[in-house]
Every structure is written in C-alpha cells, then in structure tokens.
Short mmCIF file of C-alpha atoms and ligand atoms in Angstrom, two decimals:
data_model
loop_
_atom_site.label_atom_id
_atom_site.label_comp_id
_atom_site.label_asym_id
_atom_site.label_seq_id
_atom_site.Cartn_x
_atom_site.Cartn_y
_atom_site.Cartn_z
CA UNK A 1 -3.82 -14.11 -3.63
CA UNK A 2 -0.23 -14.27 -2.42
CA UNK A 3 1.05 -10.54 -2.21
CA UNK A 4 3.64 -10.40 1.21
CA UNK A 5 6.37 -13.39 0.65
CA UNK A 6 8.93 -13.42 3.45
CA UNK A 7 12.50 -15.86 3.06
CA UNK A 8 13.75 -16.64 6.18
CA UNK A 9 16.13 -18.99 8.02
CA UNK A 10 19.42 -19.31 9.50
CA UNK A 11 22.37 -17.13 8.68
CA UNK A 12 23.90 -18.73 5.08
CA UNK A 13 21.19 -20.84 3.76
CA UNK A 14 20.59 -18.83 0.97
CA UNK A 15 18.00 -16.32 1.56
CA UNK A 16 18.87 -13.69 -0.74
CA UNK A 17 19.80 -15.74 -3.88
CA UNK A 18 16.56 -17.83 -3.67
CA UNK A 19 14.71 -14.23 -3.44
CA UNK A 20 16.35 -12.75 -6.39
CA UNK A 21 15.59 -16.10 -8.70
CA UNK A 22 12.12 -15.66 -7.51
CA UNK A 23 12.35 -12.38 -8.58
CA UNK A 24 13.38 -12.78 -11.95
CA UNK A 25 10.28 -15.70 -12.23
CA UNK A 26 7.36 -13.47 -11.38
CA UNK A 27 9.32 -10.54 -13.50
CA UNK A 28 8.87 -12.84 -16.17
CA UNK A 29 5.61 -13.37 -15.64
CA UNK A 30 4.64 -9.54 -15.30
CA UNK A 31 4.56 -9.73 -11.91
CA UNK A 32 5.54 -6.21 -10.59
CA UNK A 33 7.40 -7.41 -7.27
CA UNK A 34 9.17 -5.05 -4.71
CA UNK A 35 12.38 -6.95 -2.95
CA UNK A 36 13.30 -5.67 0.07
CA UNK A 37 15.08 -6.99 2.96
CA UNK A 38 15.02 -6.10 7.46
CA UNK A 39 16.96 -5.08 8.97
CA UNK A 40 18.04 -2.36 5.99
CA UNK A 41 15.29 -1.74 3.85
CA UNK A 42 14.63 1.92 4.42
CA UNK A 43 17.55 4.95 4.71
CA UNK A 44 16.58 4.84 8.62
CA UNK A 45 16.77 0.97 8.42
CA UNK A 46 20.42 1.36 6.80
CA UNK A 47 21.31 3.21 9.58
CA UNK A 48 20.00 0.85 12.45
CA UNK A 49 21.32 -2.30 10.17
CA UNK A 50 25.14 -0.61 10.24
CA UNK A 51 24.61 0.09 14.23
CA UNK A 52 23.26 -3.69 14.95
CA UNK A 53 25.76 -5.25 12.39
CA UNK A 54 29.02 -3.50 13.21
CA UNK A 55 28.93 -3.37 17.28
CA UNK A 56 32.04 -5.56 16.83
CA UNK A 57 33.15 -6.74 20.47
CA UNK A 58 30.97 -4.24 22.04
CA UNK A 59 28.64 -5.68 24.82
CA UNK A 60 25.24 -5.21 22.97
CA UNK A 61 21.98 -6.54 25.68
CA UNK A 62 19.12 -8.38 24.53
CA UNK A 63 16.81 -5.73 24.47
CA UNK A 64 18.76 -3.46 23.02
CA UNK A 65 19.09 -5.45 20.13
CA UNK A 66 15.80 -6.34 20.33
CA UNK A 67 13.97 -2.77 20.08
CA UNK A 68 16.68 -2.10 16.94
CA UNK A 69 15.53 -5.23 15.14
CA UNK A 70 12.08 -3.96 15.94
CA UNK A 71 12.69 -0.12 15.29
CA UNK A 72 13.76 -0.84 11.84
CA UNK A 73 10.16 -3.30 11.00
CA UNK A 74 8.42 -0.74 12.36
CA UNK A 75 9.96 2.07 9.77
CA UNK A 76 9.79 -1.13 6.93
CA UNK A 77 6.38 -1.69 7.45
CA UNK A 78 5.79 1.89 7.28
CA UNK A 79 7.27 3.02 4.39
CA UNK A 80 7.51 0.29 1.91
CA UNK A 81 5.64 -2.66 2.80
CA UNK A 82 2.69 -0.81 3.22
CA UNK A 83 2.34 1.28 0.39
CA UNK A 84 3.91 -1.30 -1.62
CA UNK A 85 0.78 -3.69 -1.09
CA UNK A 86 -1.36 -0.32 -1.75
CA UNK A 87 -0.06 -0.61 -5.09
CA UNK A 88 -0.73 -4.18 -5.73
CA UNK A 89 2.83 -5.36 -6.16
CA UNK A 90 4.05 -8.49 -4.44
CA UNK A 91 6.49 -8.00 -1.75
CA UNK A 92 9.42 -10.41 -1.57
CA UNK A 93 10.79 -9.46 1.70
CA UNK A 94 14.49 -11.02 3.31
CA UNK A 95 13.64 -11.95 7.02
CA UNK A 96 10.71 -10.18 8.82
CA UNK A 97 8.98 -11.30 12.45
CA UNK A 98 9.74 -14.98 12.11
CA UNK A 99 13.14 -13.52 12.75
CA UNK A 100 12.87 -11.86 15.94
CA UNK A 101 10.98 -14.44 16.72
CA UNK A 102 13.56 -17.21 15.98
CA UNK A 103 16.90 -15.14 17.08
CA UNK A 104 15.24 -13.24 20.26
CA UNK A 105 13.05 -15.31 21.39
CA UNK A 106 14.33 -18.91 20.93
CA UNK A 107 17.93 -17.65 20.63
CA UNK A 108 18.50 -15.32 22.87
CA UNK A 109 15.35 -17.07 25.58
CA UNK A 110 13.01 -13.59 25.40
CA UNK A 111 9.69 -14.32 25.95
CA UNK A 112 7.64 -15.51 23.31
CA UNK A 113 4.26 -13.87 23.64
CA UNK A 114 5.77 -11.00 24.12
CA UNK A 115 7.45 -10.79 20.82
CA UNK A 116 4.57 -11.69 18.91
CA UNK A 117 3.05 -8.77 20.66
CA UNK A 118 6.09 -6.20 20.05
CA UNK A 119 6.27 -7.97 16.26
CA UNK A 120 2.39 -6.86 15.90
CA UNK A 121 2.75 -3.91 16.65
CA UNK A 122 5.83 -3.29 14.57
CA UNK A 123 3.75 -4.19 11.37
CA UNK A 124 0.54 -2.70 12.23
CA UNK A 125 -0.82 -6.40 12.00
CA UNK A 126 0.47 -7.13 8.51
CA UNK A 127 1.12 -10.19 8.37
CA UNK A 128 3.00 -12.55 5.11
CA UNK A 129 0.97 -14.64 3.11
CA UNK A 130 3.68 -17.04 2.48
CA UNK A 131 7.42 -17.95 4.26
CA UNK A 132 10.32 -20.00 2.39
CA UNK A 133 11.98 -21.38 5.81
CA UNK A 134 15.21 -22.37 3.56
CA UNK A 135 16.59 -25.04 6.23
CA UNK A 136 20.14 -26.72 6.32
CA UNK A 137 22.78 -27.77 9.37
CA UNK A 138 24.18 -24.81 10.96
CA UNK A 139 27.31 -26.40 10.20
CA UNK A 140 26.91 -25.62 6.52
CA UNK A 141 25.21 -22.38 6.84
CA UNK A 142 27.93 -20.87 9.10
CA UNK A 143 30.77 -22.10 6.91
CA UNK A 144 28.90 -20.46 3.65
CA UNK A 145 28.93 -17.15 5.88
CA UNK A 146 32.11 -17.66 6.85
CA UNK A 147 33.90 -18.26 4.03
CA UNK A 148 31.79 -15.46 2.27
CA UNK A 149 32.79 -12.92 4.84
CA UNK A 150 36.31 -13.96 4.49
CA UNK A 151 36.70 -13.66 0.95
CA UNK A 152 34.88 -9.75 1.35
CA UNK A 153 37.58 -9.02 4.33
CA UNK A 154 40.51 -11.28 2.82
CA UNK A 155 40.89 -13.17 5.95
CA UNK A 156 41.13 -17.26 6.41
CA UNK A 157 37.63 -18.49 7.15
CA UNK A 158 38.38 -20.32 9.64
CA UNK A 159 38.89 -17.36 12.24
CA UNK A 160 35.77 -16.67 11.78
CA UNK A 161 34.04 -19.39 11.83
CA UNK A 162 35.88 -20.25 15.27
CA UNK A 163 33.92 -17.27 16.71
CA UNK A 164 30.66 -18.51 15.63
CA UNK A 165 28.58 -19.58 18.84
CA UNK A 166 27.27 -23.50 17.05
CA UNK A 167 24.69 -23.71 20.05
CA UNK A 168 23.11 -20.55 19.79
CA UNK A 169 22.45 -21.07 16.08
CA UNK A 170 21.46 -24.43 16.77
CA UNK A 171 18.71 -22.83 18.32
CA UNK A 172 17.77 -20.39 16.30
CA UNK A 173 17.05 -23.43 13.74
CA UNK A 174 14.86 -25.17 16.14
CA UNK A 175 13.47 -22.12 16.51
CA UNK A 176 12.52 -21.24 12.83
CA UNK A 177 11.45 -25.33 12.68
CA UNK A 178 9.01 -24.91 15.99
CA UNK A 179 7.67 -22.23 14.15
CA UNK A 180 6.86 -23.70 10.83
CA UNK A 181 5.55 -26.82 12.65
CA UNK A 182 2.94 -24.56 14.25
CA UNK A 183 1.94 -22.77 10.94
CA UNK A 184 2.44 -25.44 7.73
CA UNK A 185 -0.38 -23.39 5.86
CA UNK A 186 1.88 -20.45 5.86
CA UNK A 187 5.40 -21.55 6.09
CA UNK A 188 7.10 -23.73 3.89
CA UNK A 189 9.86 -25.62 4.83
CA UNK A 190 12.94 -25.93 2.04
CA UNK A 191 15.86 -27.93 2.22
CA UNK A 192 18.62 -25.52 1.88
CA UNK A 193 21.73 -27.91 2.08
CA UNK A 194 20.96 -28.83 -2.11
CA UNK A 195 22.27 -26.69 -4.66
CA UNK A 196 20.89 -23.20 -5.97
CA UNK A 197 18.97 -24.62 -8.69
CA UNK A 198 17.17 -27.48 -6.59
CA UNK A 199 16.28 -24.94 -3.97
CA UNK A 200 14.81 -22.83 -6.55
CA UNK A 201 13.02 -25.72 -8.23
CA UNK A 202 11.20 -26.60 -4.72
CA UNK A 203 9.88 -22.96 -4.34
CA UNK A 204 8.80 -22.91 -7.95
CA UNK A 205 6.98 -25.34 -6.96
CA UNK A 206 4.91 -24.06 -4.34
CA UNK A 207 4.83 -20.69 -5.93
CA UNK A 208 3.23 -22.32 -8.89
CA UNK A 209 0.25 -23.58 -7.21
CA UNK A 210 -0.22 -20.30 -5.06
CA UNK A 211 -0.55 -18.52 -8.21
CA UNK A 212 -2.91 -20.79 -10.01
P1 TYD B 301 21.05 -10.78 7.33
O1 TYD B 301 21.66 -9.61 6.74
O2 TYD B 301 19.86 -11.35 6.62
O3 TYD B 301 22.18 -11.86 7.50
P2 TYD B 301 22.55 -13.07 6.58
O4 TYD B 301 22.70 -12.50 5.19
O5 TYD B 301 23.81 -13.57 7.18
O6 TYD B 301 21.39 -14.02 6.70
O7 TYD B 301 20.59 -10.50 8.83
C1 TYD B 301 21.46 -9.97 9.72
C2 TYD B 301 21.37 -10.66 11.07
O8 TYD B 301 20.26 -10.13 11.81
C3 TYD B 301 21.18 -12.15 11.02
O9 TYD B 301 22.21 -12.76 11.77
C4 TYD B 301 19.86 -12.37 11.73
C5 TYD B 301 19.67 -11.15 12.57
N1 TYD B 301 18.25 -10.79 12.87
C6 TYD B 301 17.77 -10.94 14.15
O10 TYD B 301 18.48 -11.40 15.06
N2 TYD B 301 16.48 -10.56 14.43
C7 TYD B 301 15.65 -10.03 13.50
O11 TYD B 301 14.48 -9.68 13.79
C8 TYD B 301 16.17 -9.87 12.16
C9 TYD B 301 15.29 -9.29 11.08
C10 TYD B 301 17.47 -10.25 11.88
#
C-alpha cells in the first residue's frame, strides 16, 4: 500500500500544483491525505525555512545549509510524518531526502554516502513509498520561478533570472535523474515541460495502478 508520496525536482517544475491536484483525486476518493512540504512543514520548520530562504547575499557554507535542510526533516519526520502514517493517512509530502541528496550532494559536491547516512537518520529510516521526479530543462523551470517571484516582488524577471547559477541547477537535475535511474521501482520520472493537466494525467496514471 502506497502511504508516504514525496514530489520532487528542480526549482519550478511544478511540484506543488501537481501535489494539490493529487490531493483533490484521493480526496475524492476518501482518501484522508496529509500535504505537507520541507523545508516548512512544522512551526520550527517555518522558522529554519525563513532563515535558509532569506540569507539574501549573506555567505551561507555548505554545511551550514546542510544541517538546516536536515534540522528541519528531522523535526518533519517527527511531528507529522510520523504520526501522520500512525493514523493511516497518506502523506503527500513537497521535497524530502531526494533533495538533499540532489542539491547537497550533487549540487553543492558533499559526499554522497554521507548524506544518505545524515538523511537516515533525519527520518528515523522512513522512507517514501513512491517519488513524482517532475523533470523539465532548467531553462524552463528557472524562468517559471523567475517570473513567479517577480510578479510576488513586482520586479522584471529578468533580474532575477540573471542571478540564477544555470550550471549548478544543471546539476541538481542530473542529480535527481542519477537518482531515479538507480531506484525506477520507487521513483517515477514525469515530464514536467507539458502543461498542468498532462502532468497530472501521467501521475494519475501511476497512482491508479498503485492503488489497485
Ligand atoms: P521549495 O520551497 O520547494 O522551492 P521551489 O518552490 O522553488 O521548488 O524549496 C526551497 C529550496 O530548498 C529549493 O531551492 C530546494 C532547496 N532544498 C535543498 O537544497 N535541500 C533540501 O534538502 C531541500 C528539502 C530543499
């Protein structure tokens, strides 16, 4: 039985949309589903997301980023993932270890084994039954963010999407793609450059035949 689903994937393919459709499908279906989302998803989380997400030009190190990313899993895990499989709901979670794993370790070059360790013991071992891996050029994704962060701040898009370091997210894909190479059963790779609703249809899909 599918119970922990994790969306993950570069910044601006989607992520949360695709989780709130899915959402609404198992709602329909009396699913009771919890969505949640790292970093953020508990009070402490909030905290550690508005540190990690609003260092601005500050110099933040590797590891220090690192040990927030895994600070706030280690809370998630703790207080809502957990009990929310207790209760026999299905977690639809936005970006978990595939993340650190993709962004610190393939991104940023910390070593791999390492993180799975430090990822392991962030979530006492819990591990998702099931990843969407929504996948599109960086190119697209970062102009999505861009032009989404621009329209929030009121700025032209393309200042921001100047600042955006194309290699480093080039590598993050990779990344994600390495890792869904080396476990099809559980990741699922979706083409994330179509629109909402063809996105949606190719999780449907999958989703369908989990739950038969
Ligand atoms: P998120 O809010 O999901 O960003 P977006 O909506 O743009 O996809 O995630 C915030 C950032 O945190 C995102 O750039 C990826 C990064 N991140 C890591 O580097 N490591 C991690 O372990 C996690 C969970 C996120």
């Amino acid at each position: 039985m599918v119970r922990f689903i994790t969306f993950e994937g570069c910044d601006g393919t989607g992520k949360s949309t695709q989780l709130r459709l899915l959402a609404d499908y198992l709602g329909a279906r009396g699913k009771s589903c919890v969505l949640t989302r790292e970093p953020g998803g508990t009070p402490l989380g909030q905290h550690i997301r508005q540190v990690l997400l609003e260092v601005g030009d500050q110099p933040i190190g590797s590891p220090t980023e690192l040990f927030l990313y895994l600070a706030d899993r280690a809370q998630h895990v703790q207080e809502i993932i957990i009990p929310a499989l207790e209760q026999e709901k299905i977690v639809l979670c936005d970006r978990h270890t595939d993340s650190t794993m993709a962004y610190q370790g393939y991104g940023r070059g910390i070593d791999l084994e390492l993180l799975r360790r430090l990822n392991e013991m962030a979530s006492q071992g819990v591990r998702p039954d099931l990843t969407f891996l929504l996948d599109c050029p960086v190119s697209i994704g970062l102009s999505r963010t861009a032009e989404r962060q621009a329209r929030a701040a009121g700025v032209n898009a393309e200042d921001r999407f100047e600042k955006e370091k194309l290699d480093f997210h080039e590598k993050v894909r990779q990344g994600f793609l390495n890792l869904a190479r080396a476990e099809p059963g559980r990741i699922s790779i979706i083409g994330a450059a179509a629109s909402v609703q063809e996105v949606f249809a190719a999780i449907k899909t999958i989703i369908d035949k989990k739950l038969e």
